[in-house]
Coordinates of C-alpha atoms and ligand atoms in Angstrom, one line a residue:
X725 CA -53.0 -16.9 -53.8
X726 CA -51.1 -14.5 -56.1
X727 CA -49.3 -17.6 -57.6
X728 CA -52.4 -18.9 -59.0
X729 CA -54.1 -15.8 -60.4
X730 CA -51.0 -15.1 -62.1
X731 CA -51.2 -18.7 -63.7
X732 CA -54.7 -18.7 -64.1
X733 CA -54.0 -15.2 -66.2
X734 CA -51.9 -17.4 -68.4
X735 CA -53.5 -20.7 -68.8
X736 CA -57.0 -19.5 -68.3
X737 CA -59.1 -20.7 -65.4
X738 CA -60.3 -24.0 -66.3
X739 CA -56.6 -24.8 -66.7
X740 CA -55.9 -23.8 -62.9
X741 CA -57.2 -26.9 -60.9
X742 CA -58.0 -26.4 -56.8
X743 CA -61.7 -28.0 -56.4
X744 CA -61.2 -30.9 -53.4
X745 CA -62.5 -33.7 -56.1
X746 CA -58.9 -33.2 -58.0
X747 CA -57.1 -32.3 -55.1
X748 CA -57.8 -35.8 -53.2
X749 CA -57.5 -37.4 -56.6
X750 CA -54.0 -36.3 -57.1
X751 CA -53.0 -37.1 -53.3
X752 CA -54.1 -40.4 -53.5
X753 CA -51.6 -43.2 -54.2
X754 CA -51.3 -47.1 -54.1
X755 CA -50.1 -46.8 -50.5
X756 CA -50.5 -44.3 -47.9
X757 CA -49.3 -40.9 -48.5
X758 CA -49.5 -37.6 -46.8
X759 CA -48.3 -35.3 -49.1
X760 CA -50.6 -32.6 -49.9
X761 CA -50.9 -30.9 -53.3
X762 CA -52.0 -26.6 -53.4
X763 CA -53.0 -27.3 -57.1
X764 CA -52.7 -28.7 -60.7
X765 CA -51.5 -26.6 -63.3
X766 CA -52.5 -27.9 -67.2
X767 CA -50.6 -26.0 -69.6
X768 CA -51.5 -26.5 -73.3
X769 CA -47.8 -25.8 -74.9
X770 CA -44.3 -26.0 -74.2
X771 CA -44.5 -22.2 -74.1
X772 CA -46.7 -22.7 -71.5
X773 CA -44.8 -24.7 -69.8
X774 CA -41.9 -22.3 -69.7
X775 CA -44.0 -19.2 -68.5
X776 CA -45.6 -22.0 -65.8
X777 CA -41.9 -22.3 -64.7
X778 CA -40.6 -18.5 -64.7
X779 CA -43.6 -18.2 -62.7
X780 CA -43.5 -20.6 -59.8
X781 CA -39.8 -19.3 -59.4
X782 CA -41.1 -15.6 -59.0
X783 CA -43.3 -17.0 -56.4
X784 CA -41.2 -19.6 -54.7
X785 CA -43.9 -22.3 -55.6
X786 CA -42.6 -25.9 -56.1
X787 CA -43.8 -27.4 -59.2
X788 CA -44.2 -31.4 -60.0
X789 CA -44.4 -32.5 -63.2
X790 CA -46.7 -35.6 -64.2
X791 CA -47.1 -36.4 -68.0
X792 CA -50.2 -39.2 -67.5
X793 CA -49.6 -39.4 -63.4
X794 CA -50.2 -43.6 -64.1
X795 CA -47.2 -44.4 -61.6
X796 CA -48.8 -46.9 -59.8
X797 CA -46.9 -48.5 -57.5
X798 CA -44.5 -45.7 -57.0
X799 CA -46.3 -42.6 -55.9
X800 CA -49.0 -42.2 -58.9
X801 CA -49.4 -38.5 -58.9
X802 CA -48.6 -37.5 -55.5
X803 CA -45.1 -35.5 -55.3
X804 CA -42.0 -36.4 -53.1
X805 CA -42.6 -33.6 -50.8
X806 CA -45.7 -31.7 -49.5
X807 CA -47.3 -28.6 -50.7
X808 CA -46.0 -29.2 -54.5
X809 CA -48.2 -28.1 -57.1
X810 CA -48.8 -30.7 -60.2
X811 CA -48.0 -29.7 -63.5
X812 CA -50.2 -31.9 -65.1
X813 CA -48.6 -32.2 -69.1
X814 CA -51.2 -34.6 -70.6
X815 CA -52.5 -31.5 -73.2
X816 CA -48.8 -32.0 -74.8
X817 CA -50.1 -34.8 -76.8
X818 CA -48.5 -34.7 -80.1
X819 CA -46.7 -36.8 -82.0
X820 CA -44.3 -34.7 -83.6
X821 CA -42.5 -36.3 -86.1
X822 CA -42.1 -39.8 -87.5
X823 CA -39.7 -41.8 -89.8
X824 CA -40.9 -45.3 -91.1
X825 CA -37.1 -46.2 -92.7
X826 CA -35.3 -45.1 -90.3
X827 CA -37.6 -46.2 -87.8
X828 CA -38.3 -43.8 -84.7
X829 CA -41.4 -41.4 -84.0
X830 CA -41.2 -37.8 -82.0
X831 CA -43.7 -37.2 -79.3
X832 CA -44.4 -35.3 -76.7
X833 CA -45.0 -35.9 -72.7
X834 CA -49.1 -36.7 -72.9
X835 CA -48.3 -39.1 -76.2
X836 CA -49.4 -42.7 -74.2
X837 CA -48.6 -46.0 -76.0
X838 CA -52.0 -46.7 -77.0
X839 CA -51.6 -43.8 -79.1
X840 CA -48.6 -44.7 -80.6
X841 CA -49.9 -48.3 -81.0
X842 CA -53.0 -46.7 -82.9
X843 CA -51.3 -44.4 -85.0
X844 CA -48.7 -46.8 -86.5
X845 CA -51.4 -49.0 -87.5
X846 CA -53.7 -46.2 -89.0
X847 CA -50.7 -45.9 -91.0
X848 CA -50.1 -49.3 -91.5
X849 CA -46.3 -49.5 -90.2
X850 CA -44.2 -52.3 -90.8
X851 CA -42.6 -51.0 -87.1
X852 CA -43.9 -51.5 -83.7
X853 CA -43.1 -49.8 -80.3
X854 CA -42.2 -52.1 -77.1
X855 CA -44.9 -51.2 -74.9
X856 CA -45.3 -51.8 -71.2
X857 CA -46.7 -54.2 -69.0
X858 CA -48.7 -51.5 -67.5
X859 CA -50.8 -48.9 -68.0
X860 CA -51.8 -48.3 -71.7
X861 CA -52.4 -45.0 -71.0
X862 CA -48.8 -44.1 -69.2
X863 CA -47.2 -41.7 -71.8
X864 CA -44.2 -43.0 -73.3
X865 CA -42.1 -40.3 -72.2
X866 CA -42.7 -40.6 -68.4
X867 CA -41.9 -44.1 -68.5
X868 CA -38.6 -43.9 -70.3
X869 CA -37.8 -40.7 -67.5
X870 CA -38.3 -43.4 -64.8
X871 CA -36.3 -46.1 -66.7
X872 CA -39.2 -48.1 -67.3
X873 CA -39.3 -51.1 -68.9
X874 CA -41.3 -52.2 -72.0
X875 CA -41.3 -55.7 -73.6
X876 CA -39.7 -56.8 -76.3
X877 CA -35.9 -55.8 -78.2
X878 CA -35.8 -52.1 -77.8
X879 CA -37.9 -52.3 -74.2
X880 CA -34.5 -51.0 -72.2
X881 CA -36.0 -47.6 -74.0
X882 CA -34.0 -45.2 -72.4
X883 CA -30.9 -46.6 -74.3
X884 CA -33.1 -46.3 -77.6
X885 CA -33.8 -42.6 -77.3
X886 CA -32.1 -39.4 -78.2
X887 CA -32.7 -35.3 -78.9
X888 CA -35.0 -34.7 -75.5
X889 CA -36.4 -31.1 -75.5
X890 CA -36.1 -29.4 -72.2
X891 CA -37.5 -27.0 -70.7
X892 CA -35.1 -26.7 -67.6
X893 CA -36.1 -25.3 -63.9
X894 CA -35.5 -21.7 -64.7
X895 CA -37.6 -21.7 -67.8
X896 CA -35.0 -21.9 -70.6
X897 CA -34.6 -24.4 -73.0
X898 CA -32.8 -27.2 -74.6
X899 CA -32.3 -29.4 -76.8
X900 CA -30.2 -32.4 -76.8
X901 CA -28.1 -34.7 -79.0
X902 CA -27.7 -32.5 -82.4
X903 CA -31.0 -30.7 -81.5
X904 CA -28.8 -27.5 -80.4
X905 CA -27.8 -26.6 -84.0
X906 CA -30.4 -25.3 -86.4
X907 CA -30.3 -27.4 -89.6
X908 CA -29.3 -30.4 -87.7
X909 CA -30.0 -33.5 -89.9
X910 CA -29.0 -36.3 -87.2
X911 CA -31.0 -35.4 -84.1
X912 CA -33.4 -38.1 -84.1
X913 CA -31.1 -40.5 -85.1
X914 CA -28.1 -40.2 -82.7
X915 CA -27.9 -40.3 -79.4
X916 CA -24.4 -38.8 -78.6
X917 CA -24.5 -35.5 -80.8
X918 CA -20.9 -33.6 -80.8
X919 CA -19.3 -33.0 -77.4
X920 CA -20.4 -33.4 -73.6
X921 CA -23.9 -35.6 -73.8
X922 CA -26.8 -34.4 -70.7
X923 CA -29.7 -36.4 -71.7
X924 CA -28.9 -38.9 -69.0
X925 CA -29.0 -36.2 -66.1
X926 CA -32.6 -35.8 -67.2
X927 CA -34.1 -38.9 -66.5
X928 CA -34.4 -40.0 -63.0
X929 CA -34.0 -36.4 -61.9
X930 CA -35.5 -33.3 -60.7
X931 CA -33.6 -31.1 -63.6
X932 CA -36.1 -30.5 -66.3
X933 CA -39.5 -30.7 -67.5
X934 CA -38.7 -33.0 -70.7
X935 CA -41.6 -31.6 -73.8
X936 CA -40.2 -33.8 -76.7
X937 CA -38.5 -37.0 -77.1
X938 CA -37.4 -39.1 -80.2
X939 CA -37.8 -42.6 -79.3
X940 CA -36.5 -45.7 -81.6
X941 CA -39.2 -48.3 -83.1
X942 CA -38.9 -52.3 -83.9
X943 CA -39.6 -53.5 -87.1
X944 CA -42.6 -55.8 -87.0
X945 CA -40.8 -59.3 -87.6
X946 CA -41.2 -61.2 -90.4
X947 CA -41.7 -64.2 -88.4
X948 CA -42.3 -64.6 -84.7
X949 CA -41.9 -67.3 -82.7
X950 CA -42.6 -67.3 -78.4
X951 CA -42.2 -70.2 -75.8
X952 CA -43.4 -70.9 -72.6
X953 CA -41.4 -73.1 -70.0
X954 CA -41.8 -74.0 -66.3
X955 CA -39.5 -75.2 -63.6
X956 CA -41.1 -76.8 -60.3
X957 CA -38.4 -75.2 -57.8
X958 CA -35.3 -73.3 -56.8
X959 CA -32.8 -75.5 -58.1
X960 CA -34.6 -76.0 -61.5
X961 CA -34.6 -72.2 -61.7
X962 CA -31.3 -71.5 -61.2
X963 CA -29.9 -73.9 -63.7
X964 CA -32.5 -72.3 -66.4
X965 CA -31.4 -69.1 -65.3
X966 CA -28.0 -69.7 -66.2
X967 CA -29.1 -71.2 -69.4
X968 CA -30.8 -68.5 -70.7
X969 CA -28.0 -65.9 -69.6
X970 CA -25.6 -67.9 -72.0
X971 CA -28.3 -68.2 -74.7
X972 CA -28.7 -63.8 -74.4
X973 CA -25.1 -63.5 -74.1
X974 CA -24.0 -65.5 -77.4
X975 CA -27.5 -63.6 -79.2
X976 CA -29.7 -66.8 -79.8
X977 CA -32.6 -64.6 -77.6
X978 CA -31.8 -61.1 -78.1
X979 CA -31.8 -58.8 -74.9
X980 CA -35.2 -58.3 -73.4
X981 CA -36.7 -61.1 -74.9
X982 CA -37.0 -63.4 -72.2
X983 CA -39.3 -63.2 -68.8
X984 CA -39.2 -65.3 -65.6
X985 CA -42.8 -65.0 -63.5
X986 CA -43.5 -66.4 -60.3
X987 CA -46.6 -68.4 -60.0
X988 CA -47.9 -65.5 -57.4
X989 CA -47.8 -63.4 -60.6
X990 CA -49.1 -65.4 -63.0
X991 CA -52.3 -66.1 -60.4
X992 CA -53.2 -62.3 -60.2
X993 CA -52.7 -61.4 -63.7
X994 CA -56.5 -62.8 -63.8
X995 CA -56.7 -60.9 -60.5
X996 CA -58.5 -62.8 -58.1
X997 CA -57.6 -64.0 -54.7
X998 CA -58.9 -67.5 -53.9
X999 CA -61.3 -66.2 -51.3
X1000 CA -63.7 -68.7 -51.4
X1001 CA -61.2 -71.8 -51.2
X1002 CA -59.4 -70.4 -48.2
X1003 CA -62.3 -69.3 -46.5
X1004 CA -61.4 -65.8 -46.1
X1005 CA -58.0 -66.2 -44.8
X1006 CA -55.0 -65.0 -45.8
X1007 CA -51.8 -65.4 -47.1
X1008 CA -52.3 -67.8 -49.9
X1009 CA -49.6 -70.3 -50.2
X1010 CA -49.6 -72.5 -53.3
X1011 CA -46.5 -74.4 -51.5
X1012 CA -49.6 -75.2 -48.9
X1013 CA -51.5 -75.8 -51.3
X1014 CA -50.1 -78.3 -53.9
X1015 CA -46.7 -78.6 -52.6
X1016 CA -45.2 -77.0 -55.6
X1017 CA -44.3 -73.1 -55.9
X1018 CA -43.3 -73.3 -59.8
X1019 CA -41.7 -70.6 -62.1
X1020 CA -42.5 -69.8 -65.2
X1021 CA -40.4 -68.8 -68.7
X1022 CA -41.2 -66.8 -71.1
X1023 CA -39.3 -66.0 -74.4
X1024 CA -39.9 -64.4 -77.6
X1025 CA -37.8 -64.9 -81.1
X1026 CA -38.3 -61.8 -83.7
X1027 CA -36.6 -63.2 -86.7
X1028 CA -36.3 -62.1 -90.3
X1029 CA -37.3 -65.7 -91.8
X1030 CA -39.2 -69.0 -90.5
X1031 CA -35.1 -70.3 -91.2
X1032 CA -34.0 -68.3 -88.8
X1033 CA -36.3 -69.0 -86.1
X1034 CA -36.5 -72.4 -86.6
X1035 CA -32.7 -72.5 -86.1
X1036 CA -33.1 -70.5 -83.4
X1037 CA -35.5 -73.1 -81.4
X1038 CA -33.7 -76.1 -82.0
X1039 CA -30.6 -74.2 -80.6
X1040 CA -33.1 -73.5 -77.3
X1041 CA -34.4 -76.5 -77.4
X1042 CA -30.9 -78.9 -77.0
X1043 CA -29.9 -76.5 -74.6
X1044 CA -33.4 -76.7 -72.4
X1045 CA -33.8 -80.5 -73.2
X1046 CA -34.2 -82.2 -69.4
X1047 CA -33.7 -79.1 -67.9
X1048 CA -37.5 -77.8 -67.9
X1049 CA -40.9 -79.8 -66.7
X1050 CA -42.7 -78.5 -70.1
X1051 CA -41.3 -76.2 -73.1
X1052 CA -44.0 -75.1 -75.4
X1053 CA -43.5 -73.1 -78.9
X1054 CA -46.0 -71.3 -81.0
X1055 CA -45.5 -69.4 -83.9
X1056 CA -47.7 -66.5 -85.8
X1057 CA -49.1 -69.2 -87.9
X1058 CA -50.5 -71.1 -84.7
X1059 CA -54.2 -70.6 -85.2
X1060 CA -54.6 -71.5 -81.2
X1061 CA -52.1 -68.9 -80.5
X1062 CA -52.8 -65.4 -79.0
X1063 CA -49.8 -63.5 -81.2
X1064 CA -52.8 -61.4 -83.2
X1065 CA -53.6 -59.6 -79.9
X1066 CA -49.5 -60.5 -78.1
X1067 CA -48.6 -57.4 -75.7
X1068 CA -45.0 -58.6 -77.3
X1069 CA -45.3 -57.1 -80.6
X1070 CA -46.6 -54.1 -79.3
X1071 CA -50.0 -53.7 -78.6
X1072 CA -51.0 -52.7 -75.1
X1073 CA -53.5 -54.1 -72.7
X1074 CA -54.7 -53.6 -69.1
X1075 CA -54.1 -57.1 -68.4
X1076 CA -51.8 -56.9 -66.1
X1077 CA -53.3 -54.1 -64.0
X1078 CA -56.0 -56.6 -63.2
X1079 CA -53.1 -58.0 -60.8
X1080 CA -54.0 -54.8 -58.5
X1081 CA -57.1 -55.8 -57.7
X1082 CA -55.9 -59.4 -56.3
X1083 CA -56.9 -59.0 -52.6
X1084 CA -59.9 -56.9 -53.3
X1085 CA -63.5 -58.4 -52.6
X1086 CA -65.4 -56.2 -55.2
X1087 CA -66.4 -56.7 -58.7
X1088 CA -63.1 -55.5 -61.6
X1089 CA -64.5 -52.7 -63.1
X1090 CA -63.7 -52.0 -66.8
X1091 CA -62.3 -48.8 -66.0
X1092 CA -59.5 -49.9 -63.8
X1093 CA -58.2 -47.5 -61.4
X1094 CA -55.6 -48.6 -58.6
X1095 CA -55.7 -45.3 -57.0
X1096 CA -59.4 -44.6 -57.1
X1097 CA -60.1 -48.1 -56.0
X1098 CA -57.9 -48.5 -53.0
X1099 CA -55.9 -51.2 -54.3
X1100 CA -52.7 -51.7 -52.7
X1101 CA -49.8 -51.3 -54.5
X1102 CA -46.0 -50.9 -53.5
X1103 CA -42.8 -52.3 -55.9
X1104 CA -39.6 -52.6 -55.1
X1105 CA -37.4 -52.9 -58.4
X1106 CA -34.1 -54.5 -57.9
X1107 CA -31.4 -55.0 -60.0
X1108 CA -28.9 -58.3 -60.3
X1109 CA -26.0 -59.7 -62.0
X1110 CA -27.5 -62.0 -64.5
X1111 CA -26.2 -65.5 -62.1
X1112 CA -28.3 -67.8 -61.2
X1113 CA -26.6 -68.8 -57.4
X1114 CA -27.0 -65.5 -56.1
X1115 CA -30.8 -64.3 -57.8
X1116 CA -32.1 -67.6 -56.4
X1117 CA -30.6 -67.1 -52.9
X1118 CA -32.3 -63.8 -52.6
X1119 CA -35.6 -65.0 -53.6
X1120 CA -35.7 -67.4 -50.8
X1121 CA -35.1 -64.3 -48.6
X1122 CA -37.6 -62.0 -50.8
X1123 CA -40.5 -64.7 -50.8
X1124 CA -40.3 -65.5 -46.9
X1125 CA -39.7 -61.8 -45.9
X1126 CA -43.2 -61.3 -48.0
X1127 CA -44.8 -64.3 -46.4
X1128 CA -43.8 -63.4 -43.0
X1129 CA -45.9 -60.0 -43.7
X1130 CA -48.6 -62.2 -44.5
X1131 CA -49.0 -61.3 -48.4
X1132 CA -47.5 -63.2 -51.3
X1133 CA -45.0 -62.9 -53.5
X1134 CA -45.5 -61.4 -56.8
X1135 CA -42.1 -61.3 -58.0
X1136 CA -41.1 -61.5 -62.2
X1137 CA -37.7 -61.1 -63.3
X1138 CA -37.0 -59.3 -66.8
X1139 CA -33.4 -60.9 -68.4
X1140 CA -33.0 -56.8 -69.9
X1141 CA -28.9 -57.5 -70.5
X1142 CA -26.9 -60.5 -70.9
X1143 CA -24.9 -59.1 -67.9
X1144 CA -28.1 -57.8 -65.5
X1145 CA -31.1 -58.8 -64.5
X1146 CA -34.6 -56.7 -63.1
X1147 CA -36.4 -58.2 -60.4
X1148 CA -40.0 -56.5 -60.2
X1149 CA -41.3 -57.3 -56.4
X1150 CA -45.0 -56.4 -55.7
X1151 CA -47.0 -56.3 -52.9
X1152 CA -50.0 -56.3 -53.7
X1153 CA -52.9 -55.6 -50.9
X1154 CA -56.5 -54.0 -50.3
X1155 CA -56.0 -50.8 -48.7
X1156 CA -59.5 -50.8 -46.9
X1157 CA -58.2 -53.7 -44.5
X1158 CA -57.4 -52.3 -41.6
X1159 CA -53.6 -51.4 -41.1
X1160 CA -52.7 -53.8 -43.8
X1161 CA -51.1 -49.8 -45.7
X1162 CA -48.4 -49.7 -43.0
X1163 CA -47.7 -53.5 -42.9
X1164 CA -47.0 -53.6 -46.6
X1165 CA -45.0 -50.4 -46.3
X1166 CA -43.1 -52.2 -43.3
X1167 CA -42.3 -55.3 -45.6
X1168 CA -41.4 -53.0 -48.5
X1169 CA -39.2 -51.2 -46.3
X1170 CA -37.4 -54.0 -44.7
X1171 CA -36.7 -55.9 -48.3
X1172 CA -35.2 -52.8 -49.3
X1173 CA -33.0 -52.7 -46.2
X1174 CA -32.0 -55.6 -47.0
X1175 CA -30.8 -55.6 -50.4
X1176 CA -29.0 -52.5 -49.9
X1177 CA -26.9 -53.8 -47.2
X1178 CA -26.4 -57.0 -49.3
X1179 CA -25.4 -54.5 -52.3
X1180 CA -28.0 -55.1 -54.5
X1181 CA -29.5 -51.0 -55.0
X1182 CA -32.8 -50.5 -56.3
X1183 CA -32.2 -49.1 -60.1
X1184 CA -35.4 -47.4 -59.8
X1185 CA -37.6 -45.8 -56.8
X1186 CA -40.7 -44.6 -56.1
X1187 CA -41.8 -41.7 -53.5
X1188 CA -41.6 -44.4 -50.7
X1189 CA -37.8 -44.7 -51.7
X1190 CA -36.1 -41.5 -52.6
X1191 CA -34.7 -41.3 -49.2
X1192 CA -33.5 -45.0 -48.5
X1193 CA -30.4 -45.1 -50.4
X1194 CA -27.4 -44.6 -48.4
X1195 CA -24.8 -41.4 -48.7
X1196 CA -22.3 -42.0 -51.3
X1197 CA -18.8 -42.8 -50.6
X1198 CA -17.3 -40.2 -53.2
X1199 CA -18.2 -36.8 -54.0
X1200 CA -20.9 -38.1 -56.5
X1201 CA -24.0 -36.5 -54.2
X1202 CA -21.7 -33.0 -54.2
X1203 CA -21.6 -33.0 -57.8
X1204 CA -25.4 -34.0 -58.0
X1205 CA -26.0 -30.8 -55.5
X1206 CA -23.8 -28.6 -57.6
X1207 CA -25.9 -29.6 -60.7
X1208 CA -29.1 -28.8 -59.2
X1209 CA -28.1 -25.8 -57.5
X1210 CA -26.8 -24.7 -61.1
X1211 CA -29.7 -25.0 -62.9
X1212 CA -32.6 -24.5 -60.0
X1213 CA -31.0 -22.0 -58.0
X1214 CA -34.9 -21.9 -55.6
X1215 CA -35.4 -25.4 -56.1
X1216 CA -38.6 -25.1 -57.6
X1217 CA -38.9 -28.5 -59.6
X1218 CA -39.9 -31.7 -58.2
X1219 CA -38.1 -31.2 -54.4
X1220 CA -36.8 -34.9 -53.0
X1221 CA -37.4 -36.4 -56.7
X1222 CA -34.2 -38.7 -56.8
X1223 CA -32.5 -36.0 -55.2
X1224 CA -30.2 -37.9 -52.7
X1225 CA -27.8 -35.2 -51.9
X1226 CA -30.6 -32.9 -50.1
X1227 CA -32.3 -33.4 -47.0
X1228 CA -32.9 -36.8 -45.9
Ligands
LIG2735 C1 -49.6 -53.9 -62.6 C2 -48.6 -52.9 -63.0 C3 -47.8 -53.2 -64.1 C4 -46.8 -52.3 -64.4 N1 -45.9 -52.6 -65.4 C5 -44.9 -51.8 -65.8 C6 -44.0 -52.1 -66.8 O1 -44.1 -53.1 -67.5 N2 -43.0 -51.3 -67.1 C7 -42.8 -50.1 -66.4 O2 -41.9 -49.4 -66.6 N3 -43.7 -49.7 -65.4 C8 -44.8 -50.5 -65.1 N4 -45.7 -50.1 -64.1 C9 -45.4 -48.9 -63.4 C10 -46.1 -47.6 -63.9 O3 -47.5 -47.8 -64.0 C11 -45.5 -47.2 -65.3 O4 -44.2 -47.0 -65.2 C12 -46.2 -45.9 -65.9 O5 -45.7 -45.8 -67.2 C13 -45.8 -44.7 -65.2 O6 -46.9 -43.7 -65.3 P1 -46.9 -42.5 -66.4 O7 -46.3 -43.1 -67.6 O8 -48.2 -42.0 -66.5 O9 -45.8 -41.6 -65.8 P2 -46.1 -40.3 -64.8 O10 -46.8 -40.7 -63.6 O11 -46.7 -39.2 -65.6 O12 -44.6 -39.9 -64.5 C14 -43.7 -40.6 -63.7 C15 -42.7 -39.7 -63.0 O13 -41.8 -39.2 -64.0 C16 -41.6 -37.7 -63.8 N5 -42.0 -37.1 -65.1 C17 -43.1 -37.4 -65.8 N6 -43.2 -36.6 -66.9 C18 -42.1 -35.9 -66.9 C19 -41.5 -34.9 -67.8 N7 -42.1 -34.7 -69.0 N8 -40.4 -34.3 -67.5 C20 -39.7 -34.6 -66.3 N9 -40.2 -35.5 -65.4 C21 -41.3 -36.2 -65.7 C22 -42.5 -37.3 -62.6 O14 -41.7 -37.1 -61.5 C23 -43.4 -38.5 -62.4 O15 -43.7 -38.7 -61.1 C24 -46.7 -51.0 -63.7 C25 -47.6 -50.7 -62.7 C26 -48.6 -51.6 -62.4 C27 -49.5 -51.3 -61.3

């Protein structure tokens, strides 16, 4: 194909991928896919990636951009629409720029959190970055495209970032925020710049190839305090939920700072079905079980002084007292507890991939791989008002929608705003069992059905989603298809990627 000598002329060969071993690597997802990829493109500098672009629009080739391609659960590396090729930007890898006072760091698209995490401390920062429940390797700017979420104050991360770089669809570029004006002292320090903002219209879209991003750090408190609490059912959940809404709202836990898990959840974050005990069979029901279902809270305090926090607790504790089975604190000066090693104050772990591999039969491997392994993976990611009556009522719905699919519920709920809620729903399966991809993509399917009727819209989506919202009632998709006709005239750049107002 002309397409690919004419990249392969620019990147060099080695940097033009078409062997069958990437190819099926690249196709492969947490769930069954069919989209197939005609290559994957590795350019080495934004440049690159600019002459990558001007190319695939002289060639009518449809490009899809991955950064680390770690989105399991929602498509991995596999593109919204077939015969896509990957533009692979993991060589981009630099962190660009960094500021301990003012507390932010510049990267680029390949820059993961583990690198971040190991190059503050090298440097022995007093700041940390809110890292992810997932994959230590996912690049930090992918993750804040998707609206991802990261644990701890600034984890809603795509409200702490500013001056994106963009390459957009027809290879030009831009910067955002101040980052337009040449001796621009503010650009990595305000989000809003002078005049009409666009750094929103590049996340969750199919608008630009984003090369550079400034992104805010938290200062490593000075004392740091974390509690665990649990409630035995329902009712006891909804009444903590409404607790801890008035405790974020009134800014005695900031935003973020607080976790509910299912005990589904919690049970495959060591990732192993209870084979043995149920002889093979599944669901798993703990209700069966031990009669009890229970729910789990989990908060964190980042305070400037032991005063502070220890005003803090006794402000949690009155208002938890008799509401919660068991409410346990530990400080950093708790030599029993974990806070040296706590994914909280920023330092990643895999620990919670493990959860993939819940229904499979084989051995965890050390380098864990959902895609590679065939572990089954599909989330739907809801959002709620932050009330207790209504979240509860559609878990009962959630959990025996799940059931009646025959897999458990694996459902956490992040408290990100005093006003909103996330609810994080995963099925989690072993793709080898025979049909079980299309009855997890069934259930996934029907729960989403569900909410949107209810009015509860996913506020982020995978490839199994892009098409499920329905038409909106204004002229919001028009102005969406004006945009992207604008500024990808051959719609080149990731076709169907939260792109609503095209062909369903
Ligand atoms: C057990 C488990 C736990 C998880 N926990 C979390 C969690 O706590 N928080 C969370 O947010 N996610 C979580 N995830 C989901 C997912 O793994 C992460 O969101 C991960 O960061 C996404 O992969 P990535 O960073 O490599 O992004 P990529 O796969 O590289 O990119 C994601 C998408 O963004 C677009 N994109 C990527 N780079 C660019 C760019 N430079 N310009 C324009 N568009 C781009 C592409 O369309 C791409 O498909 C979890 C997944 C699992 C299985």
């Amino acid at each position: 194909m002309d397409v690919l000598l004419a990249w392969q002329e620019l990147l060099s060969s080695e940097n033009v991928l078409t062997d069958e071993k990437t190819i099926s690597a690249v196709q492969t997802a947490t769930f069954a896919t069919t989209q197939r990829v005609l290559a994957v493109i590795r350019p080495g500098d934004r440049a690159e990636v600019q002459e990558c672009i001007k190319i695939a629009n002289q060639y009518q080739t449809p490009i899809y951009p991955i950064s680390r391609g770690k989105n399991w659960g929602l498509g991995s590396r596999v593109p919204v629409k077939d015969n896509c090729v990957v533009m692979d930007l993991s060589r981009l890898d630099r962190i660009v720029d960094y500021h301990e006072k003012l507390a932010y760091i510049t990267v680029e698209p390949g820059v993961t959190f583990q690198q971040v995490f190991e190059y503050l401390r090298d440097i022995q920062s007093n700041l940390f970055l809110s890292v992810i429940g997932g994959p230590p390797e996912g690049s930090v700017i992918a993750n804040t495209l998707e609206r991802g979420d990261g644990i701890g104050p600034l984890g809603d991360r795509i409200n702490y970032v500013c001056g994106f770089e963009v390459v957009l669809p027809t290879g030009e570029l831009i910067h955002t925020g101040f980052g337009r004006f040449a001796n621009a002292k503010t650009t990595p320090v305000s989000r809003w710049g002078v005049g009409p903002s666009v750094d929103g219209i590049f996340a969750q879209s199919n608008l630009g190839i984003v090369t550079q991003m400034t992104v805010w750090l938290t200062p490593i408190p000075k004392y740091y305090l974390s509690f665990n609490c649990i409630v035995k059912d329902h009712s006891r959940l909804q009444q903590l939920i409404d607790i801890i809404q008035q405790l974020i709202l009134q800014g005695t836990i900031k935003e973020n700072c607080f976790n509910f898990w299912n005990c589904y959840k919690f049970l495959a974050k060591e990732g192993r079905y209870p084979w043995q005990l149920l002889g093979g069979k599944t669901p798993f029901s703990l209700q069966e079980l031990k009669g009890t279902e229970p729910w789990f809270g989990t908060g964190d305090l980042y305070c400037a002084s032991q005063e502070q926090g220890l005003a803090e607790r006794k402000i949690i504790e009155e208002a938890l007292a008799g509401r919660v089975e068991q409410l346990i604190f530990s400080d950093q000066e708790d030599s029993s507890s974990p806070l040296k090693d706590d994914i909280r104050l920023g330092i990643p772990s895999n620990i919670n991939i493990k959860s993939t591999y819940w229904r499979k039969k084989i051995k965890i491997p050390k380098n864990l791989d959902p895609d590679r392994d065939a572990c089954g993976v599909l989330w739907l990611c809801l959002l709620f008002p932050f009330d207790g009556q209504p979240i509860v009522e559609s878990l009962r719905t959630i959990e025996s929608t799940i059931k009646s699919y025959q897999f458990e519920p694996n459902i956490a709920i992040n408290c990100s705003t005093s006003r909103s809620v996330k609810m994080f729903i995963a099925i989690m399966y072993d793709r080898q069992v025979l049909e079980a991809d299309s009855r997890a993509m069934a259930c996934h399917d029907h729960l989403l059905q569900l909410f949107v009727q209810e009015g509860y819209i996913p506020y982020r989506l995978g490839i199994q989603s892009m098409h499920s919202l329905p038409t909106a009632q204004d002229d919001y998709d028009q102005l969406i298809r004006n945009i992207k006709n604008q500024l990808d005239p051959n719609n080149i750049l990731a076709p169907g990627r939260y792109d609503f107002s095209r062909d369903k």
